[in-house]
Amino acid sequence: MATLSSDVNIYNTSVVSPPLGQHSNFDRTLSDVQIATIAVFAATYFLAKVSLAIRYATSVLVVKKWELDVVLITLAWATALGYFISVCFIMKYGWGSHAWMYRLPIWFNTTRFESITLGTAL
């Protein structure tokens, strides 16, 4: 990568140079990877919600008491939602897109959300 001289405008410079045949598009919408991530999460989160509702019904109607697993499953369900929300926040900073599609200053903002996303993933 070439070094930046003082006359380069970093607000119009991509994180990396695009490969041959590709062009930087700083004003694009969501990428295919980002859309697929949202769609897959929506489908799996819906299934998790249905499973959680069935578990609640089992606890109330069959077991007739709340056990530790219900609390832990609920916490895992809420943590998964927190992870997805944090991923949606960092999508605008380059998550799920090629590095040549983002301006250099925007790329540096990812560090604000990476620790949150990593914390919910663990």
PDB file of C-alpha atoms in Angstrom:
ATOM      1  CA  MET A   1       0.000   0.000   0.000  1.00  0.00           C
ATOM      2  CA  ALA A   2       1.324   3.396  -0.911  1.00  0.00           C
ATOM      3  CA  THR A   3       1.989   5.852   1.850  1.00  0.00           C
ATOM      4  CA  LEU A   4      -0.346   8.778   2.208  1.00  0.00           C
ATOM      5  CA  SER A   5       1.022  12.176   1.416  1.00  0.00           C
ATOM      6  CA  SER A   6      -0.200  15.353   3.059  1.00  0.00           C
ATOM      7  CA  ASP A   7      -2.320  16.300   0.036  1.00  0.00           C
ATOM      8  CA  VAL A   8      -4.536  13.186   0.290  1.00  0.00           C
ATOM      9  CA  ASN A   9      -8.074  13.775   1.545  1.00  0.00           C
ATOM     10  CA  ILE A  10      -8.707  10.913   3.982  1.00  0.00           C
ATOM     11  CA  TYR A  11     -12.451  11.541   3.841  1.00  0.00           C
ATOM     12  CA  ASN A  12     -12.470  10.315   0.236  1.00  0.00           C
ATOM     13  CA  THR A  13      -9.879   7.553   0.690  1.00  0.00           C
ATOM     14  CA  SER A  14     -10.918   3.934   1.102  1.00  0.00           C
ATOM     15  CA  VAL A  15      -9.443   1.717   3.798  1.00  0.00           C
ATOM     16  CA  VAL A  16      -7.624  -0.307   1.132  1.00  0.00           C
ATOM     17  CA  SER A  17      -7.265   0.238  -2.591  1.00  0.00           C
ATOM     18  CA  PRO A  18      -9.896  -1.640  -4.587  1.00  0.00           C
ATOM     19  CA  PRO A  19      -8.685  -4.571  -6.690  1.00  0.00           C
ATOM     20  CA  LEU A  20      -8.555  -4.303 -10.459  1.00  0.00           C
ATOM     21  CA  GLY A  21     -12.031  -4.028 -11.923  1.00  0.00           C
ATOM     22  CA  GLN A  22     -13.593  -2.855  -8.642  1.00  0.00           C
ATOM     23  CA  HIS A  23     -14.477   0.668  -7.609  1.00  0.00           C
ATOM     24  CA  SER A  24     -15.139   2.216  -4.219  1.00  0.00           C
ATOM     25  CA  ASN A  25     -18.770   3.155  -3.660  1.00  0.00           C
ATOM     26  CA  PHE A  26     -19.068   5.106  -0.433  1.00  0.00           C
ATOM     27  CA  ASP A  27     -22.805   5.776  -0.807  1.00  0.00           C
ATOM     28  CA  ARG A  28     -24.083   2.233  -1.225  1.00  0.00           C
ATOM     29  CA  THR A  29     -26.743   0.468   0.795  1.00  0.00           C
ATOM     30  CA  LEU A  30     -26.418  -2.835   2.658  1.00  0.00           C
ATOM     31  CA  SER A  31     -24.250  -5.559   1.127  1.00  0.00           C
ATOM     32  CA  ASP A  32     -25.500  -9.058   0.317  1.00  0.00           C
ATOM     33  CA  VAL A  33     -23.648 -10.422   3.358  1.00  0.00           C
ATOM     34  CA  GLN A  34     -25.331  -7.879   5.634  1.00  0.00           C
ATOM     35  CA  ILE A  35     -28.789  -8.653   4.222  1.00  0.00           C
ATOM     36  CA  ALA A  36     -28.183 -12.402   4.573  1.00  0.00           C
ATOM     37  CA  THR A  37     -27.030 -11.903   8.175  1.00  0.00           C
ATOM     38  CA  ILE A  38     -30.225 -10.031   9.017  1.00  0.00           C
ATOM     39  CA  ALA A  39     -32.428 -12.623   7.283  1.00  0.00           C
ATOM     40  CA  VAL A  40     -30.756 -15.628   8.921  1.00  0.00           C
ATOM     41  CA  PHE A  41     -30.850 -14.017  12.347  1.00  0.00           C
ATOM     42  CA  ALA A  42     -34.533 -13.113  11.955  1.00  0.00           C
ATOM     43  CA  ALA A  43     -35.424 -16.703  11.052  1.00  0.00           C
ATOM     44  CA  THR A  44     -33.357 -18.342  13.785  1.00  0.00           C
ATOM     45  CA  TYR A  45     -34.396 -15.808  16.405  1.00  0.00           C
ATOM     46  CA  PHE A  46     -38.047 -16.477  15.594  1.00  0.00           C
ATOM     47  CA  LEU A  47     -37.446 -20.208  16.117  1.00  0.00           C
ATOM     48  CA  ALA A  48     -35.652 -19.479  19.388  1.00  0.00           C
ATOM     49  CA  LYS A  49     -38.587 -17.351  20.513  1.00  0.00           C
ATOM     50  CA  VAL A  50     -41.039 -20.151  19.733  1.00  0.00           C
ATOM     51  CA  SER A  51     -38.838 -22.655  21.596  1.00  0.00           C
ATOM     52  CA  LEU A  52     -38.624 -20.310  24.561  1.00  0.00           C
ATOM     53  CA  ALA A  53     -42.411 -19.934  24.609  1.00  0.00           C
ATOM     54  CA  ILE A  54     -42.787 -23.724  24.581  1.00  0.00           C
ATOM     55  CA  ARG A  55     -40.303 -23.987  27.466  1.00  0.00           C
ATOM     56  CA  TYR A  56     -42.233 -21.362  29.446  1.00  0.00           C
ATOM     57  CA  ALA A  57     -45.474 -23.257  28.825  1.00  0.00           C
ATOM     58  CA  THR A  58     -43.824 -26.491  29.959  1.00  0.00           C
ATOM     59  CA  SER A  59     -42.571 -24.818  33.130  1.00  0.00           C
ATOM     60  CA  VAL A  60     -45.983 -23.395  33.971  1.00  0.00           C
ATOM     61  CA  LEU A  61     -48.275 -26.233  32.895  1.00  0.00           C
ATOM     62  CA  VAL A  62     -46.238 -29.425  33.321  1.00  0.00           C
ATOM     63  CA  VAL A  63     -43.437 -28.865  35.828  1.00  0.00           C
ATOM     64  CA  LYS A  64     -45.341 -26.123  37.700  1.00  0.00           C
ATOM     65  CA  LYS A  65     -42.188 -24.374  38.868  1.00  0.00           C
ATOM     66  CA  TRP A  66     -39.418 -22.209  37.467  1.00  0.00           C
ATOM     67  CA  GLU A  67     -36.079 -23.951  37.228  1.00  0.00           C
ATOM     68  CA  LEU A  68     -32.610 -22.591  36.624  1.00  0.00           C
ATOM     69  CA  ASP A  69     -32.547 -23.684  32.988  1.00  0.00           C
ATOM     70  CA  VAL A  70     -35.468 -21.367  32.163  1.00  0.00           C
ATOM     71  CA  VAL A  71     -33.555 -18.409  33.562  1.00  0.00           C
ATOM     72  CA  LEU A  72     -30.372 -19.369  31.708  1.00  0.00           C
ATOM     73  CA  ILE A  73     -32.206 -19.917  28.419  1.00  0.00           C
ATOM     74  CA  THR A  74     -33.881 -16.522  28.797  1.00  0.00           C
ATOM     75  CA  LEU A  75     -30.515 -14.860  29.458  1.00  0.00           C
ATOM     76  CA  ALA A  76     -29.018 -16.570  26.396  1.00  0.00           C
ATOM     77  CA  TRP A  77     -31.977 -15.427  24.291  1.00  0.00           C
ATOM     78  CA  ALA A  78     -31.556 -11.819  25.463  1.00  0.00           C
ATOM     79  CA  THR A  79     -27.789 -11.946  24.915  1.00  0.00           C
ATOM     80  CA  ALA A  80     -28.321 -13.156  21.349  1.00  0.00           C
ATOM     81  CA  LEU A  81     -30.547 -10.146  20.737  1.00  0.00           C
ATOM     82  CA  GLY A  82     -27.879  -7.854  22.179  1.00  0.00           C
ATOM     83  CA  TYR A  83     -25.267  -9.422  19.914  1.00  0.00           C
ATOM     84  CA  PHE A  84     -27.434  -8.906  16.840  1.00  0.00           C
ATOM     85  CA  ILE A  85     -28.136  -5.280  17.723  1.00  0.00           C
ATOM     86  CA  SER A  86     -24.415  -4.615  18.158  1.00  0.00           C
ATOM     87  CA  VAL A  87     -23.688  -6.271  14.791  1.00  0.00           C
ATOM     88  CA  CYS A  88     -26.311  -4.026  13.177  1.00  0.00           C
ATOM     89  CA  PHE A  89     -24.566  -0.984  14.675  1.00  0.00           C
ATOM     90  CA  ILE A  90     -21.175  -1.942  13.243  1.00  0.00           C
ATOM     91  CA  MET A  91     -22.587  -2.769   9.799  1.00  0.00           C
ATOM     92  CA  LYS A  92     -22.473   0.928   8.945  1.00  0.00           C
ATOM     93  CA  TYR A  93     -18.781   0.947   9.909  1.00  0.00           C
ATOM     94  CA  GLY A  94     -17.825  -1.861   7.564  1.00  0.00           C
ATOM     95  CA  TRP A  95     -18.838  -5.178   9.092  1.00  0.00           C
ATOM     96  CA  GLY A  96     -19.830  -7.551   6.296  1.00  0.00           C
ATOM     97  CA  SER A  97     -18.456  -5.394   3.482  1.00  0.00           C
ATOM     98  CA  HIS A  98     -15.248  -5.062   1.557  1.00  0.00           C
ATOM     99  CA  ALA A  99     -12.710  -2.647   3.011  1.00  0.00           C
ATOM    100  CA  TRP A 100     -12.592  -0.611  -0.194  1.00  0.00           C
ATOM    101  CA  MET A 101     -16.261   0.309   0.263  1.00  0.00           C
ATOM    102  CA  TYR A 102     -15.617   2.447   3.356  1.00  0.00           C
ATOM    103  CA  ARG A 103     -13.848   5.714   3.976  1.00  0.00           C
ATOM    104  CA  LEU A 104     -10.822   5.630   6.236  1.00  0.00           C
ATOM    105  CA  PRO A 105     -12.272   7.736   9.122  1.00  0.00           C
ATOM    106  CA  ILE A 106     -15.439   5.613   9.272  1.00  0.00           C
ATOM    107  CA  TRP A 107     -13.374   2.443   9.533  1.00  0.00           C
ATOM    108  CA  PHE A 108     -11.691   3.706  12.696  1.00  0.00           C
ATOM    109  CA  ASN A 109     -15.097   4.025  14.405  1.00  0.00           C
ATOM    110  CA  THR A 110     -15.497   0.238  14.451  1.00  0.00           C
ATOM    111  CA  THR A 111     -13.363   0.004  17.579  1.00  0.00           C
ATOM    112  CA  ARG A 112     -16.146   1.641  19.588  1.00  0.00           C
ATOM    113  CA  PHE A 113     -18.499  -1.265  18.934  1.00  0.00           C
ATOM    114  CA  GLU A 114     -16.124  -4.197  18.545  1.00  0.00           C
ATOM    115  CA  SER A 115     -15.719  -4.679  22.293  1.00  0.00           C
ATOM    116  CA  ILE A 116     -19.493  -4.688  22.779  1.00  0.00           C
ATOM    117  CA  THR A 117     -19.982  -7.194  19.980  1.00  0.00           C
ATOM    118  CA  LEU A 118     -17.176  -9.393  21.247  1.00  0.00           C
ATOM    119  CA  GLY A 119     -18.539  -9.231  24.794  1.00  0.00           C
ATOM    120  CA  THR A 120     -21.992 -10.420  23.748  1.00  0.00           C
ATOM    121  CA  ALA A 121     -20.525 -13.144  21.521  1.00  0.00           C
ATOM    122  CA  LEU A 122     -18.559 -14.655  24.380  1.00  0.00           C
TER     123      LEU A 122
END
